[in-house]
Amino acid sequence: MTVRVGVEEEFHVLDAENGRLVPGAGAILGRVPGPEFKAELQRSAVEWNSPVHASLESLHADLTGARRRLASAASDVGLSVVAAGTVPLARMTPGDTTPDFRYRYMAEEYRRVADEHLVCSAQVHVDVPDRDTAVRIMCAVSPWLPPLLALSASSPFWLGADTGYASWRTMLWQRWPTAGPVGCFAGAAEYDAAVQGLIRSGVIKDSGMVYYDLRPSEHQRTLELRICDAAPRPETVVLVTGLFRALVEEARLLLEREPGRVCEGGHEWLRAAVWRAARSGLEGDLVDPVTRTAEPAPAVLGGMLRRLRPTLEALGDWDTVPVLMEEALARGSAAHRLRRVAGEQGLPACVASLVAETRGERAPSPAANAVRRPVTVADTAPPGAPAPFSVGTLGG
């Protein structure tokens, strides 16, 4: 079974000497030719768009290669790049909007929301047969998005202070008028009519300003995941991609078998579940998508892994995803790791850690009690099953 995926990653641009966010995207983009790198709303961020990939291994190789090229280009001009939801030493600098007509419009219309858009995310695209399928399976996939946010949570600091959240980017992002959980739609026509209604209302200028946590792509036959922080470790992006691909494929097969059962409705709890994931990351409880009760994050993610095992096996990802999950839960969220570094060595060391992880440098594994007992491969593999590949085969 081949279901292709693609990733869009956003990176903060920092002064390499002091670790502060700076509007240096133009200097970097001039040194990385090719259409896969582009500007963002703020001149302190750049975006990378991957080609499509059939395997998680090839995605990882492409992702790490792009990060190396970006880091090298930044270093040439005294800058660094960081993949994280926010960076510790950001500062408000109104007027740093990228000189593009659409971005200028957004800065003028949304004012402080746009000025404070000093955040970066990672988006994942998964192939679907058509736009109607993409819209119809969103209801089945949506309840599982908060655990994916928890896996990616990497933004505990904002303007030099600890927010108490694992993903403060989520709290900033939700101020946009169309951000947050997507509603339930019978098909593409109903979804498109709702978007056109938003445009007619004047709240947004075009369909590209629909910022739901999940949406059908405007230009590709894909379903797009938008809930996640940018992740310092490339393996986190690969893990989220593998899980999201399996969720989409599971929902597509359900729609194919039983068209009337894809949407169970009752998604009013989702916004609260997103808040819980943003607050706690992997170090606290999440809202279990099945029982809708509070459960430790490792238990929720372990349940997701068991649920998705048949689909992961069919996609050829079962040897990869459980290993990455085990390591992610053992290490803890990026937010957890950053707080530990900041507490021991201060915010400049925290920034240095982000820069190193973004480049692909591996920090030592944390103590086993970094988070509550993680799911292990043994929890999900049948007796006598061969050991999966080492995480080291996905690069260092």
PDB file of N, CA and C in Angstrom, residues 24-66:
ATOM      1  N   GLY A  24      15.863  38.129   9.642  1.00  0.00           N
ATOM      2  CA  GLY A  24      16.932  37.813   8.702  1.00  0.00           C
ATOM      3  C   GLY A  24      16.576  36.801   7.637  1.00  0.00           C
ATOM      4  N   ALA A  25      15.291  36.549   7.423  1.00  0.00           N
ATOM      5  CA  ALA A  25      14.893  35.517   6.464  1.00  0.00           C
ATOM      6  C   ALA A  25      15.411  35.806   5.062  1.00  0.00           C
ATOM      7  N   GLY A  26      15.389  37.053   4.657  1.00  0.00           N
ATOM      8  CA  GLY A  26      15.818  37.401   3.308  1.00  0.00           C
ATOM      9  C   GLY A  26      17.259  37.020   3.038  1.00  0.00           C
ATOM     10  N   ALA A  27      18.115  37.229   4.036  1.00  0.00           N
ATOM     11  CA  ALA A  27      19.531  36.901   3.867  1.00  0.00           C
ATOM     12  C   ALA A  27      19.728  35.402   3.685  1.00  0.00           C
ATOM     13  N   ILE A  28      18.930  34.600   4.372  1.00  0.00           N
ATOM     14  CA  ILE A  28      19.046  33.142   4.249  1.00  0.00           C
ATOM     15  C   ILE A  28      18.463  32.665   2.928  1.00  0.00           C
ATOM     16  N   LEU A  29      17.297  33.177   2.578  1.00  0.00           N
ATOM     17  CA  LEU A  29      16.636  32.714   1.358  1.00  0.00           C
ATOM     18  C   LEU A  29      17.476  33.011   0.114  1.00  0.00           C
ATOM     19  N   GLY A  30      18.273  34.056   0.163  1.00  0.00           N
ATOM     20  CA  GLY A  30      19.147  34.351  -0.963  1.00  0.00           C
ATOM     21  C   GLY A  30      20.262  33.348  -1.140  1.00  0.00           C
ATOM     22  N   ARG A  31      20.460  32.489  -0.154  1.00  0.00           N
ATOM     23  CA  ARG A  31      21.548  31.513  -0.202  1.00  0.00           C
ATOM     24  C   ARG A  31      21.063  30.070  -0.317  1.00  0.00           C
ATOM     25  N   VAL A  32      19.745  29.872  -0.406  1.00  0.00           N
ATOM     26  CA  VAL A  32      19.201  28.519  -0.596  1.00  0.00           C
ATOM     27  C   VAL A  32      18.296  28.541  -1.831  1.00  0.00           C
ATOM     28  N   PRO A  33      18.877  28.461  -3.009  1.00  0.00           N
ATOM     29  CA  PRO A  33      18.072  28.544  -4.227  1.00  0.00           C
ATOM     30  C   PRO A  33      17.103  27.371  -4.340  1.00  0.00           C
ATOM     31  N   GLY A  34      15.998  27.643  -4.998  1.00  0.00           N
ATOM     32  CA  GLY A  34      15.010  26.593  -5.203  1.00  0.00           C
ATOM     33  C   GLY A  34      13.671  26.971  -4.592  1.00  0.00           C
ATOM     34  N   PRO A  35      12.600  26.459  -5.141  1.00  0.00           N
ATOM     35  CA  PRO A  35      11.264  26.853  -4.704  1.00  0.00           C
ATOM     36  C   PRO A  35      10.836  26.238  -3.380  1.00  0.00           C
ATOM     37  N   GLU A  36      11.620  25.272  -2.840  1.00  0.00           N
ATOM     38  CA  GLU A  36      11.150  24.608  -1.621  1.00  0.00           C
ATOM     39  C   GLU A  36      11.310  25.470  -0.377  1.00  0.00           C
ATOM     40  N   PHE A  37      12.134  26.515  -0.439  1.00  0.00           N
ATOM     41  CA  PHE A  37      12.284  27.448   0.676  1.00  0.00           C
ATOM     42  C   PHE A  37      11.570  28.756   0.321  1.00  0.00           C
ATOM     43  N   LYS A  38      10.821  29.297   1.279  1.00  0.00           N
ATOM     44  CA  LYS A  38      10.099  30.535   0.977  1.00  0.00           C
ATOM     45  C   LYS A  38       9.897  31.369   2.241  1.00  0.00           C
ATOM     46  N   ALA A  39       9.462  32.608   2.023  1.00  0.00           N
ATOM     47  CA  ALA A  39       9.232  33.542   3.117  1.00  0.00           C
ATOM     48  C   ALA A  39       7.924  33.215   3.834  1.00  0.00           C
ATOM     49  N   GLU A  40       7.805  33.759   5.055  1.00  0.00           N
ATOM     50  CA  GLU A  40       6.583  33.632   5.849  1.00  0.00           C
ATOM     51  C   GLU A  40       6.065  35.035   6.196  1.00  0.00           C
ATOM     52  N   LEU A  41       4.987  35.074   6.981  1.00  0.00           N
ATOM     53  CA  LEU A  41       4.377  36.353   7.357  1.00  0.00           C
ATOM     54  C   LEU A  41       5.407  37.300   7.970  1.00  0.00           C
ATOM     55  N   GLN A  42       6.161  36.810   8.932  1.00  0.00           N
ATOM     56  CA  GLN A  42       7.192  37.611   9.573  1.00  0.00           C
ATOM     57  C   GLN A  42       8.551  37.334   8.936  1.00  0.00           C
ATOM     58  N   ARG A  43       9.380  38.368   8.847  1.00  0.00           N
ATOM     59  CA  ARG A  43      10.712  38.214   8.253  1.00  0.00           C
ATOM     60  C   ARG A  43      11.679  37.469   9.168  1.00  0.00           C
ATOM     61  N   SER A  44      11.177  37.031  10.316  1.00  0.00           N
ATOM     62  CA  SER A  44      11.992  36.244  11.240  1.00  0.00           C
ATOM     63  C   SER A  44      11.725  34.748  11.098  1.00  0.00           C
ATOM     64  N   ALA A  45      11.094  34.338  10.003  1.00  0.00           N
ATOM     65  CA  ALA A  45      10.804  32.915   9.794  1.00  0.00           C
ATOM     66  C   ALA A  45      10.958  32.558   8.321  1.00  0.00           C
ATOM     67  N   VAL A  46      11.343  31.318   8.071  1.00  0.00           N
ATOM     68  CA  VAL A  46      11.381  30.771   6.712  1.00  0.00           C
ATOM     69  C   VAL A  46      10.644  29.431   6.725  1.00  0.00           C
ATOM     70  N   GLU A  47      10.171  29.025   5.558  1.00  0.00           N
ATOM     71  CA  GLU A  47       9.432  27.777   5.438  1.00  0.00           C
ATOM     72  C   GLU A  47      10.107  26.871   4.414  1.00  0.00           C
ATOM     73  N   TRP A  48      10.071  25.572   4.706  1.00  0.00           N
ATOM     74  CA  TRP A  48      10.558  24.562   3.764  1.00  0.00           C
ATOM     75  C   TRP A  48       9.411  23.646   3.398  1.00  0.00           C
ATOM     76  N   ASN A  49       9.257  23.389   2.083  1.00  0.00           N
ATOM     77  CA  ASN A  49       8.224  22.490   1.581  1.00  0.00           C
ATOM     78  C   ASN A  49       8.893  21.266   0.970  1.00  0.00           C
ATOM     79  N   SER A  50       8.584  20.097   1.515  1.00  0.00           N
ATOM     80  CA  SER A  50       9.228  18.876   1.023  1.00  0.00           C
ATOM     81  C   SER A  50       8.588  18.414  -0.276  1.00  0.00           C
ATOM     82  N   PRO A  51       9.303  17.631  -1.062  1.00  0.00           N
ATOM     83  CA  PRO A  51       8.657  16.869  -2.136  1.00  0.00           C
ATOM     84  C   PRO A  51       7.757  15.799  -1.505  1.00  0.00           C
ATOM     85  N   VAL A  52       7.018  15.078  -2.330  1.00  0.00           N
ATOM     86  CA  VAL A  52       6.191  13.990  -1.812  1.00  0.00           C
ATOM     87  C   VAL A  52       7.067  12.764  -1.584  1.00  0.00           C
ATOM     88  N   HIS A  53       6.691  11.969  -0.584  1.00  0.00           N
ATOM     89  CA  HIS A  53       7.460  10.780  -0.229  1.00  0.00           C
ATOM     90  C   HIS A  53       6.522   9.606  -0.012  1.00  0.00           C
ATOM     91  N   ALA A  54       6.995   8.434  -0.390  1.00  0.00           N
ATOM     92  CA  ALA A  54       6.232   7.209  -0.157  1.00  0.00           C
ATOM     93  C   ALA A  54       6.614   6.550   1.156  1.00  0.00           C
ATOM     94  N   SER A  55       7.820   6.822   1.660  1.00  0.00           N
ATOM     95  CA  SER A  55       8.276   6.169   2.884  1.00  0.00           C
ATOM     96  C   SER A  55       8.715   7.197   3.915  1.00  0.00           C
ATOM     97  N   LEU A  56       8.624   6.804   5.177  1.00  0.00           N
ATOM     98  CA  LEU A  56       9.079   7.675   6.255  1.00  0.00           C
ATOM     99  C   LEU A  56      10.594   7.822   6.231  1.00  0.00           C
ATOM    100  N   GLU A  57      11.291   6.782   5.813  1.00  0.00           N
ATOM    101  CA  GLU A  57      12.752   6.851   5.744  1.00  0.00           C
ATOM    102  C   GLU A  57      13.213   7.903   4.743  1.00  0.00           C
ATOM    103  N   SER A  58      12.587   7.943   3.569  1.00  0.00           N
ATOM    104  CA  SER A  58      13.006   8.936   2.576  1.00  0.00           C
ATOM    105  C   SER A  58      12.610  10.341   3.017  1.00  0.00           C
ATOM    106  N   LEU A  59      11.470  10.467   3.705  1.00  0.00           N
ATOM    107  CA  LEU A  59      11.085  11.773   4.248  1.00  0.00           C
ATOM    108  C   LEU A  59      12.126  12.247   5.247  1.00  0.00           C
ATOM    109  N   HIS A  60      12.559  11.356   6.131  1.00  0.00           N
ATOM    110  CA  HIS A  60      13.548  11.739   7.132  1.00  0.00           C
ATOM    111  C   HIS A  60      14.849  12.193   6.492  1.00  0.00           C
ATOM    112  N   ALA A  61      15.300  11.465   5.482  1.00  0.00           N
ATOM    113  CA  ALA A  61      16.536  11.842   4.803  1.00  0.00           C
ATOM    114  C   ALA A  61      16.401  13.218   4.150  1.00  0.00           C
ATOM    115  N   ASP A  62      15.267  13.477   3.533  1.00  0.00           N
ATOM    116  CA  ASP A  62      15.034  14.759   2.884  1.00  0.00           C
ATOM    117  C   ASP A  62      14.957  15.883   3.910  1.00  0.00           C
ATOM    118  N   LEU A  63      14.258  15.599   4.995  1.00  0.00           N
ATOM    119  CA  LEU A  63      14.075  16.598   6.047  1.00  0.00           C
ATOM    120  C   LEU A  63      15.413  16.993   6.675  1.00  0.00           C
ATOM    121  N   THR A  64      16.231  16.002   7.019  1.00  0.00           N
ATOM    122  CA  THR A  64      17.515  16.320   7.647  1.00  0.00           C
ATOM    123  C   THR A  64      18.454  17.009   6.665  1.00  0.00           C
ATOM    124  N   GLY A  65      18.379  16.626   5.391  1.00  0.00           N
ATOM    125  CA  GLY A  65      19.202  17.299   4.399  1.00  0.00           C
ATOM    126  C   GLY A  65      18.818  18.756   4.231  1.00  0.00           C
ATOM    127  N   ALA A  66      17.521  19.043   4.215  1.00  0.00           N
ATOM    128  CA  ALA A  66      17.057  20.419   4.086  1.00  0.00           C
ATOM    129  C   ALA A  66      17.477  21.248   5.292  1.00  0.00           C
TER     130      ALA A  66
END
